[in-house]
PDB file of C-alpha atoms and ligand atoms in Angstrom:
ATOM      1  CA  MET A  68      -5.771  -9.906  16.207  1.00  0.00           C
ATOM      2  CA  LYS A  69      -3.564  -7.335  17.956  1.00  0.00           C
ATOM      3  CA  ASP A  70      -3.848  -3.799  16.574  1.00  0.00           C
ATOM      4  CA  HIS A  71      -0.238  -2.637  16.211  1.00  0.00           C
ATOM      5  CA  TYR A  72      -1.316   0.751  14.848  1.00  0.00           C
ATOM      6  CA  SER A  73      -3.666   1.732  17.699  1.00  0.00           C
ATOM      7  CA  LEU A  74      -1.246   4.346  19.107  1.00  0.00           C
ATOM      8  CA  LEU A  75      -0.077   5.641  15.743  1.00  0.00           C
ATOM      9  CA  ALA A  76      -3.396   5.748  13.869  1.00  0.00           C
ATOM     10  CA  PRO A  77      -4.507   9.223  15.088  1.00  0.00           C
ATOM     11  CA  TYR A  78      -1.156  10.780  14.063  1.00  0.00           C
ATOM     12  CA  TYR A  79       0.006   8.615  11.148  1.00  0.00           C
ATOM     13  CA  ASN A  80      -1.202  10.828   8.299  1.00  0.00           C
ATOM     14  CA  SER A  81      -0.030  14.100   9.907  1.00  0.00           C
ATOM     15  CA  LEU A  82       3.385  12.565  10.582  1.00  0.00           C
ATOM     16  CA  THR A  83       3.841  11.552   6.945  1.00  0.00           C
ATOM     17  CA  LYS A  84       2.747  15.043   5.812  1.00  0.00           C
ATOM     18  CA  LEU A  85       5.227  16.622   8.233  1.00  0.00           C
ATOM     19  CA  VAL A  86       8.144  14.646   6.790  1.00  0.00           C
ATOM     20  CA  PHE A  87       7.135  14.230   3.113  1.00  0.00           C
ATOM     21  CA  GLY A  88       4.497  16.906   2.450  1.00  0.00           C
ATOM     22  CA  ASN A  89       2.051  15.612  -0.164  1.00  0.00           C
ATOM     23  CA  GLU A  90       4.601  13.425  -2.012  1.00  0.00           C
ATOM     24  CA  LEU A  91       3.317  10.102  -0.623  1.00  0.00           C
ATOM     25  CA  LYS A  92      -0.264  11.137  -1.396  1.00  0.00           C
ATOM     26  CA  HIS A  93       0.776  11.934  -4.967  1.00  0.00           C
ATOM     27  CA  ALA A  94       2.551   8.561  -5.272  1.00  0.00           C
ATOM     28  CA  LYS A  95      -0.639   6.787  -4.153  1.00  0.00           C
ATOM     29  CA  SER A  96      -2.910   8.588  -6.592  1.00  0.00           C
ATOM     30  CA  HIS A  97      -0.517   8.810  -9.571  1.00  0.00           C
ATOM     31  CA  PHE A  98      -1.982   5.827 -11.438  1.00  0.00           C
ATOM     32  CA  ALA A  99      -5.558   6.307 -10.205  1.00  0.00           C
ATOM     33  CA  GLU A 100      -7.084   7.113 -13.604  1.00  0.00           C
ATOM     34  CA  ASN A 101     -10.480   6.161 -15.019  1.00  0.00           C
ATOM     35  CA  ILE A 102     -11.308   4.352 -11.813  1.00  0.00           C
ATOM     36  CA  SER A 103     -14.999   5.130 -11.606  1.00  0.00           C
ATOM     37  CA  ASN A 104     -15.964   2.016 -13.576  1.00  0.00           C
ATOM     38  CA  LYS A 105     -13.461  -0.260 -11.881  1.00  0.00           C
ATOM     39  CA  LYS A 106     -13.689  -2.618  -8.961  1.00  0.00           C
ATOM     40  CA  ILE A 107     -10.778  -1.917  -6.663  1.00  0.00           C
ATOM     41  CA  LEU A 108      -9.217  -3.880  -3.820  1.00  0.00           C
ATOM     42  CA  ILE A 109      -7.223  -1.788  -1.352  1.00  0.00           C
ATOM     43  CA  ILE A 110      -5.024  -3.720   1.074  1.00  0.00           C
ATOM     44  CA  GLY A 111      -3.477  -1.904   4.038  1.00  0.00           C
ATOM     45  CA  GLY A 112      -4.975   1.443   3.089  1.00  0.00           C
ATOM     46  CA  GLY A 113      -4.573   2.825   6.617  1.00  0.00           C
ATOM     47  CA  ASP A 114      -6.854   5.726   7.523  1.00  0.00           C
ATOM     48  CA  GLY A 115      -7.794   6.285   3.877  1.00  0.00           C
ATOM     49  CA  LEU A 116      -7.373  10.070   4.177  1.00  0.00           C
ATOM     50  CA  ASP A 117      -5.301  10.369   1.018  1.00  0.00           C
ATOM     51  CA  TYR A 118      -8.103   8.816  -1.051  1.00  0.00           C
ATOM     52  CA  ARG A 119     -10.777  11.145   0.331  1.00  0.00           C
ATOM     53  CA  ASP A 120     -10.671  13.687  -2.533  1.00  0.00           C
ATOM     54  CA  PHE A 121     -11.729  11.046  -5.076  1.00  0.00           C
ATOM     55  CA  GLN A 122     -13.688   8.688  -2.815  1.00  0.00           C
ATOM     56  CA  ASP A 123     -16.866   9.076  -4.877  1.00  0.00           C
ATOM     57  CA  GLN A 124     -15.055   7.103  -7.625  1.00  0.00           C
ATOM     58  CA  LEU A 125     -14.022   4.238  -5.347  1.00  0.00           C
ATOM     59  CA  ALA A 126     -15.916   0.944  -5.338  1.00  0.00           C
ATOM     60  CA  GLY A 127     -14.699  -2.457  -4.143  1.00  0.00           C
ATOM     61  CA  ASP A 128     -13.172  -3.812  -0.934  1.00  0.00           C
ATOM     62  CA  TYR A 129     -10.849  -2.269   1.658  1.00  0.00           C
ATOM     63  CA  TRP A 130      -8.893  -4.691   3.847  1.00  0.00           C
ATOM     64  CA  GLU A 131      -6.998  -3.619   6.964  1.00  0.00           C
ATOM     65  CA  ILE A 132      -5.517  -5.570   9.863  1.00  0.00           C
ATOM     66  CA  SER A 133      -5.621  -2.522  12.167  1.00  0.00           C
ATOM     67  CA  GLY A 134      -9.065  -1.872  13.635  1.00  0.00           C
ATOM     68  CA  SER A 135      -8.138   1.699  14.535  1.00  0.00           C
ATOM     69  CA  MET A 136      -6.981   2.464  10.984  1.00  0.00           C
ATOM     70  CA  LEU A 137     -10.052   0.758   9.535  1.00  0.00           C
ATOM     71  CA  ASN A 138     -12.448   2.750  11.741  1.00  0.00           C
ATOM     72  CA  ARG A 139     -10.835   5.958  10.535  1.00  0.00           C
ATOM     73  CA  ALA A 140     -11.060   4.831   6.918  1.00  0.00           C
ATOM     74  CA  LYS A 141     -14.780   4.100   7.338  1.00  0.00           C
ATOM     75  CA  VAL A 142     -15.311   7.734   8.402  1.00  0.00           C
ATOM     76  CA  ASN A 143     -12.870   9.316   5.930  1.00  0.00           C
ATOM     77  CA  LEU A 144     -14.275   7.331   2.997  1.00  0.00           C
ATOM     78  CA  ALA A 145     -17.921   7.270   4.066  1.00  0.00           C
ATOM     79  CA  GLU A 146     -19.038   8.568   0.658  1.00  0.00           C
ATOM     80  CA  SER A 147     -17.247   5.822  -1.282  1.00  0.00           C
ATOM     81  CA  LYS A 148     -18.792   2.539  -2.388  1.00  0.00           C
ATOM     82  CA  LEU A 149     -16.105   0.526  -0.630  1.00  0.00           C
ATOM     83  CA  THR A 150     -16.823  -2.367   1.711  1.00  0.00           C
ATOM     84  CA  PHE A 151     -14.550  -2.266   4.766  1.00  0.00           C
ATOM     85  CA  CYS A 152     -13.122  -5.531   6.095  1.00  0.00           C
ATOM     86  CA  LEU A 153     -10.958  -6.228   9.135  1.00  0.00           C
ATOM     87  CA  GLY A 154      -8.334  -8.967   8.763  1.00  0.00           C
ATOM     88  CA  TYR A 155      -6.114 -10.607   6.162  1.00  0.00           C
ATOM     89  CA  PHE A 156      -7.355 -10.624   2.590  1.00  0.00           C
ATOM     90  CA  GLN A 157      -8.101 -14.016   1.115  1.00  0.00           C
ATOM     91  CA  ALA A 158      -9.073 -14.619  -2.506  1.00  0.00           C
ATOM     92  CA  LYS A 159     -12.616 -15.835  -3.107  1.00  0.00           C
ATOM     93  CA  PRO A 160     -13.571 -17.782  -6.231  1.00  0.00           C
ATOM     94  CA  HIS A 161     -15.335 -15.577  -8.799  1.00  0.00           C
ATOM     95  CA  LYS A 162     -14.599 -12.362  -6.868  1.00  0.00           C
ATOM     96  CA  LEU A 163     -12.317 -10.395  -9.187  1.00  0.00           C
ATOM     97  CA  TYR A 164     -10.919  -6.865  -9.136  1.00  0.00           C
ATOM     98  CA  ASP A 165      -9.725  -4.574 -11.934  1.00  0.00           C
ATOM     99  CA  GLU A 166      -7.074  -3.007  -9.720  1.00  0.00           C
ATOM    100  CA  ILE A 167      -5.392  -3.898  -6.460  1.00  0.00           C
ATOM    101  CA  TRP A 168      -3.716  -1.098  -4.537  1.00  0.00           C
ATOM    102  CA  LEU A 169      -0.764  -1.854  -2.267  1.00  0.00           C
ATOM    103  CA  HIS A 170       0.323   1.503  -0.911  1.00  0.00           C
ATOM    104  CA  PHE A 171       3.064   1.624   1.711  1.00  0.00           C
ATOM    105  CA  VAL A 172       2.062  -1.800   2.966  1.00  0.00           C
ATOM    106  CA  LEU A 173       4.594  -4.199   1.391  1.00  0.00           C
ATOM    107  CA  ASP A 174       7.437  -2.482   3.256  1.00  0.00           C
ATOM    108  CA  THR A 175       5.780  -3.586   6.522  1.00  0.00           C
ATOM    109  CA  MET A 176       5.844  -7.289   5.527  1.00  0.00           C
ATOM    110  CA  GLN A 177       8.445 -10.031   5.603  1.00  0.00           C
ATOM    111  CA  ASP A 178       9.490 -11.419   2.191  1.00  0.00           C
ATOM    112  CA  ASP A 179       7.526 -14.660   2.632  1.00  0.00           C
ATOM    113  CA  GLU A 180       4.362 -12.691   3.538  1.00  0.00           C
ATOM    114  CA  ILE A 181       4.781 -10.610   0.374  1.00  0.00           C
ATOM    115  CA  THR A 182       5.110 -13.763  -1.742  1.00  0.00           C
ATOM    116  CA  VAL A 183       1.976 -15.310  -0.198  1.00  0.00           C
ATOM    117  CA  LEU A 184       0.047 -12.060  -0.735  1.00  0.00           C
ATOM    118  CA  LEU A 185       1.206 -11.836  -4.371  1.00  0.00           C
ATOM    119  CA  GLN A 186      -0.032 -15.385  -4.984  1.00  0.00           C
ATOM    120  CA  GLU A 187      -3.353 -14.626  -3.305  1.00  0.00           C
ATOM    121  CA  ILE A 188      -4.015 -11.428  -5.222  1.00  0.00           C
ATOM    122  CA  LYS A 189      -3.073 -13.012  -8.555  1.00  0.00           C
ATOM    123  CA  LYS A 190      -6.183 -15.216  -8.145  1.00  0.00           C
ATOM    124  CA  SER A 191      -8.277 -12.080  -7.628  1.00  0.00           C
ATOM    125  CA  LEU A 192      -7.416  -9.986 -10.697  1.00  0.00           C
ATOM    126  CA  THR A 193      -9.349  -9.812 -13.942  1.00  0.00           C
ATOM    127  CA  ALA A 194      -7.411 -10.808 -17.088  1.00  0.00           C
ATOM    128  CA  GLU A 195      -6.511  -7.138 -17.739  1.00  0.00           C
ATOM    129  CA  GLY A 196      -6.183  -6.362 -14.045  1.00  0.00           C
ATOM    130  CA  ARG A 197      -3.156  -4.690 -12.554  1.00  0.00           C
ATOM    131  CA  ILE A 198      -1.634  -3.901  -9.212  1.00  0.00           C
ATOM    132  CA  HIS A 199      -0.552  -0.458  -8.086  1.00  0.00           C
ATOM    133  CA  ILE A 200       2.400  -0.333  -5.778  1.00  0.00           C
ATOM    134  CA  ALA A 201       3.533   2.823  -4.043  1.00  0.00           C
ATOM    135  CA  ASP A 202       6.332   2.383  -1.544  1.00  0.00           C
ATOM    136  CA  PHE A 203       9.788   3.229  -0.270  1.00  0.00           C
ATOM    137  CA  PHE A 204      12.597   1.723  -2.325  1.00  0.00           C
ATOM    138  CA  GLU A 205      16.344   1.831  -1.585  1.00  0.00           C
ATOM    139  CA  PRO A 206      17.313   5.341  -0.416  1.00  0.00           C
ATOM    140  CA  LYS A 207      19.337   7.355  -2.922  1.00  0.00           C
ATOM    141  CA  ASN A 208      21.603   9.492  -0.747  1.00  0.00           C
ATOM    142  CA  ALA A 209      23.069   9.829   2.749  1.00  0.00           C
ATOM    143  CA  TYR A 210      20.173  11.944   4.055  1.00  0.00           C
ATOM    144  CA  GLN A 211      17.596   9.430   2.805  1.00  0.00           C
ATOM    145  CA  ARG A 212      19.636   6.521   4.231  1.00  0.00           C
ATOM    146  CA  PHE A 213      19.691   8.265   7.622  1.00  0.00           C
ATOM    147  CA  LEU A 214      15.944   8.979   7.532  1.00  0.00           C
ATOM    148  CA  ASN A 215      15.225   5.451   6.284  1.00  0.00           C
ATOM    149  CA  LYS A 216      17.099   3.902   9.229  1.00  0.00           C
ATOM    150  CA  GLY A 217      15.265   6.226  11.646  1.00  0.00           C
ATOM    151  CA  MET A 218      11.873   5.343  10.154  1.00  0.00           C
ATOM    152  CA  ILE A 219      12.536   1.602  10.246  1.00  0.00           C
ATOM    153  CA  THR A 220      13.606   1.825  13.905  1.00  0.00           C
ATOM    154  CA  PHE A 221      10.605   4.019  14.761  1.00  0.00           C
ATOM    155  CA  PHE A 222       8.100   1.621  13.148  1.00  0.00           C
ATOM    156  CA  ARG A 223       9.776  -1.421  14.717  1.00  0.00           C
ATOM    157  CA  ILE A 224       9.176   0.181  18.126  1.00  0.00           C
ATOM    158  CA  ALA A 225       5.837   1.952  17.529  1.00  0.00           C
ATOM    159  CA  ALA A 226       4.061  -0.538  15.232  1.00  0.00           C
ATOM    160  CA  ASN A 227       5.890  -3.833  15.744  1.00  0.00           C
ATOM    161  CA  HIS A 228       7.272  -3.924  12.182  1.00  0.00           C
ATOM    162  CA  ARG A 229       9.708  -6.808  11.834  1.00  0.00           C
ATOM    163  CA  ARG A 230      11.711  -5.718   8.818  1.00  0.00           C
ATOM    164  CA  THR A 231      15.205  -4.293   9.170  1.00  0.00           C
ATOM    165  CA  GLY A 232      15.442  -3.078   5.575  1.00  0.00           C
ATOM    166  CA  ILE A 233      13.476  -2.344   2.413  1.00  0.00           C
ATOM    167  CA  PRO A 234      12.167  -5.418   0.526  1.00  0.00           C
ATOM    168  CA  ASP A 235      13.507  -6.153  -2.953  1.00  0.00           C
ATOM    169  CA  TYR A 236      10.008  -5.788  -4.404  1.00  0.00           C
ATOM    170  CA  GLU A 237      11.031  -6.295  -8.003  1.00  0.00           C
ATOM    171  CA  GLN A 238      12.868  -9.564  -7.321  1.00  0.00           C
ATOM    172  CA  LEU A 239       9.834 -10.852  -5.377  1.00  0.00           C
ATOM    173  CA  LEU A 240       7.424  -9.789  -8.130  1.00  0.00           C
ATOM    174  CA  PHE A 241       9.520 -11.173 -10.988  1.00  0.00           C
ATOM    175  CA  ALA A 242       9.849 -14.478  -9.096  1.00  0.00           C
ATOM    176  CA  GLU A 243       6.030 -14.695  -9.070  1.00  0.00           C
ATOM    177  CA  HIS A 244       5.877 -13.874 -12.820  1.00  0.00           C
ATOM    178  CA  TRP A 245       4.575 -10.320 -12.611  1.00  0.00           C
ATOM    179  CA  GLN A 246       5.529  -7.800 -15.294  1.00  0.00           C
ATOM    180  CA  LYS A 247       6.128  -4.117 -14.629  1.00  0.00           C
ATOM    181  CA  SER A 248       4.276  -1.881 -17.069  1.00  0.00           C
ATOM    182  CA  SER A 249       4.863   1.612 -15.697  1.00  0.00           C
ATOM    183  CA  GLU A 250       6.748   3.534 -13.057  1.00  0.00           C
ATOM    184  CA  LYS A 251       7.005   7.057 -11.650  1.00  0.00           C
ATOM    185  CA  GLU A 252       9.539   8.240  -9.076  1.00  0.00           C
ATOM    186  CA  PHE A 253       8.866  10.530  -6.121  1.00  0.00           C
ATOM    187  CA  VAL A 254      11.078  11.953  -3.346  1.00  0.00           C
ATOM    188  CA  GLY A 255      14.138  11.820  -5.613  1.00  0.00           C
ATOM    189  CA  GLY A 256      13.579   8.153  -6.498  1.00  0.00           C
ATOM    190  CA  TRP A 257      13.322   6.911  -2.911  1.00  0.00           C
ATOM    191  CA  VAL A 258       9.563   6.438  -3.368  1.00  0.00           C
ATOM    192  CA  LYS A 259       8.150   4.828  -6.499  1.00  0.00           C
ATOM    193  CA  ALA A 260       4.667   4.253  -7.850  1.00  0.00           C
ATOM    194  CA  GLN A 261       4.526   1.231 -10.135  1.00  0.00           C
ATOM    195  CA  LEU A 262       1.992  -0.701 -12.175  1.00  0.00           C
ATOM    196  CA  TRP A 263       2.352  -4.484 -12.510  1.00  0.00           C
ATOM    197  CA  GLN A 264       0.398  -7.070 -14.458  1.00  0.00           C
ATOM    198  CA  SER A 265       0.302 -10.791 -14.182  1.00  0.00           C
ATOM    199  CA  GLY A 266       2.690 -12.386 -16.715  1.00  0.00           C
TER     200      GLY A 266
HETATM  201  C1  SAM B 133       2.631   2.024   6.921  1.00  0.00           C
HETATM  202  S1  SAM B 133       0.889   1.907   7.040  1.00  0.00           S
HETATM  203  C2  SAM B 133       0.387   2.688   5.533  1.00  0.00           C
HETATM  204  C3  SAM B 133      -1.074   3.032   5.523  1.00  0.00           C
HETATM  205  C4  SAM B 133      -1.570   3.634   4.197  1.00  0.00           C
HETATM  206  N1  SAM B 133      -1.415   2.711   3.093  1.00  0.00           N
HETATM  207  C5  SAM B 133      -0.907   4.928   3.896  1.00  0.00           C
HETATM  208  O1  SAM B 133      -0.101   4.984   2.963  1.00  0.00           O
HETATM  209  O2  SAM B 133      -1.178   5.920   4.594  1.00  0.00           O
HETATM  210  C6  SAM B 133       0.639   0.198   6.704  1.00  0.00           C
HETATM  211  C7  SAM B 133      -0.799  -0.227   6.905  1.00  0.00           C
HETATM  212  O3  SAM B 133      -0.937  -1.537   6.381  1.00  0.00           O
HETATM  213  C8  SAM B 133      -1.715  -2.317   7.271  1.00  0.00           C
HETATM  214  N2  SAM B 133      -1.341  -3.722   7.005  1.00  0.00           N
HETATM  215  C9  SAM B 133      -0.147  -4.325   7.206  1.00  0.00           C
HETATM  216  N3  SAM B 133      -0.175  -5.606   6.770  1.00  0.00           N
HETATM  217  C10 SAM B 133      -1.418  -5.813   6.279  1.00  0.00           C
HETATM  218  C11 SAM B 133      -2.070  -6.929   5.676  1.00  0.00           C
HETATM  219  N4  SAM B 133      -1.458  -8.106   5.497  1.00  0.00           N
HETATM  220  N5  SAM B 133      -3.356  -6.779   5.285  1.00  0.00           N
HETATM  221  C12 SAM B 133      -4.009  -5.605   5.450  1.00  0.00           C
HETATM  222  N6  SAM B 133      -3.445  -4.511   6.022  1.00  0.00           N
HETATM  223  C13 SAM B 133      -2.166  -4.607   6.428  1.00  0.00           C
HETATM  224  C14 SAM B 133      -1.362  -1.787   8.643  1.00  0.00           C
HETATM  225  O4  SAM B 133      -2.360  -2.077   9.586  1.00  0.00           O
HETATM  226  C15 SAM B 133      -1.235  -0.299   8.366  1.00  0.00           C
HETATM  227  O5  SAM B 133      -2.463   0.364   8.501  1.00  0.00           O
END
């Protein structure tokens, strides 16, 4: 599997902090409450730096398709009880999670990949389980539209992203019978953290 983040991995977190300060970190941790007794699946967690402050409460599995990001996560989250896995997540019978975190990963995927992932993770949630999404939604003003275009172009060149725009997450989720239970906006509504449950 080719590692499309090998060049970016050492700088990724600093770059996001330079542009967005701690807003993306806050979006990722907004719904992370009472997690110490939960089994969590993190998909596309990158270098894991933004989870470091509460890593002692993290237990479950961490899937990444970038070896360089995963190696960083193993170091940054060495005190967690996470198991680190390289590759594409696949549901396993009887292996269930209380929460599945999809943070700034769906916007890197094509619509059909998102749909397949949503179907796969539905098989892996407990009855009360929920997914956390934190991601970029449609930009709200001219400045955000300009930055959004620049970021999409940058990631198409630097990390081989194939998207040319932001996915319509809600349409994709509703089509797969997920129900939104909570939402919080960041960066003036451009970034949202959401909780979804299987309908
Ligand atoms: C834009 S980065 C965000 C990283 C991290 N979530 C963060 O917010 O800092 C997207 C990450 O998702 C990973 N990724 C993309 N598609 C994936 C998939 N299907 N399964 C697991 N990881 C994936 C990439 O390797 C990359 O590390």
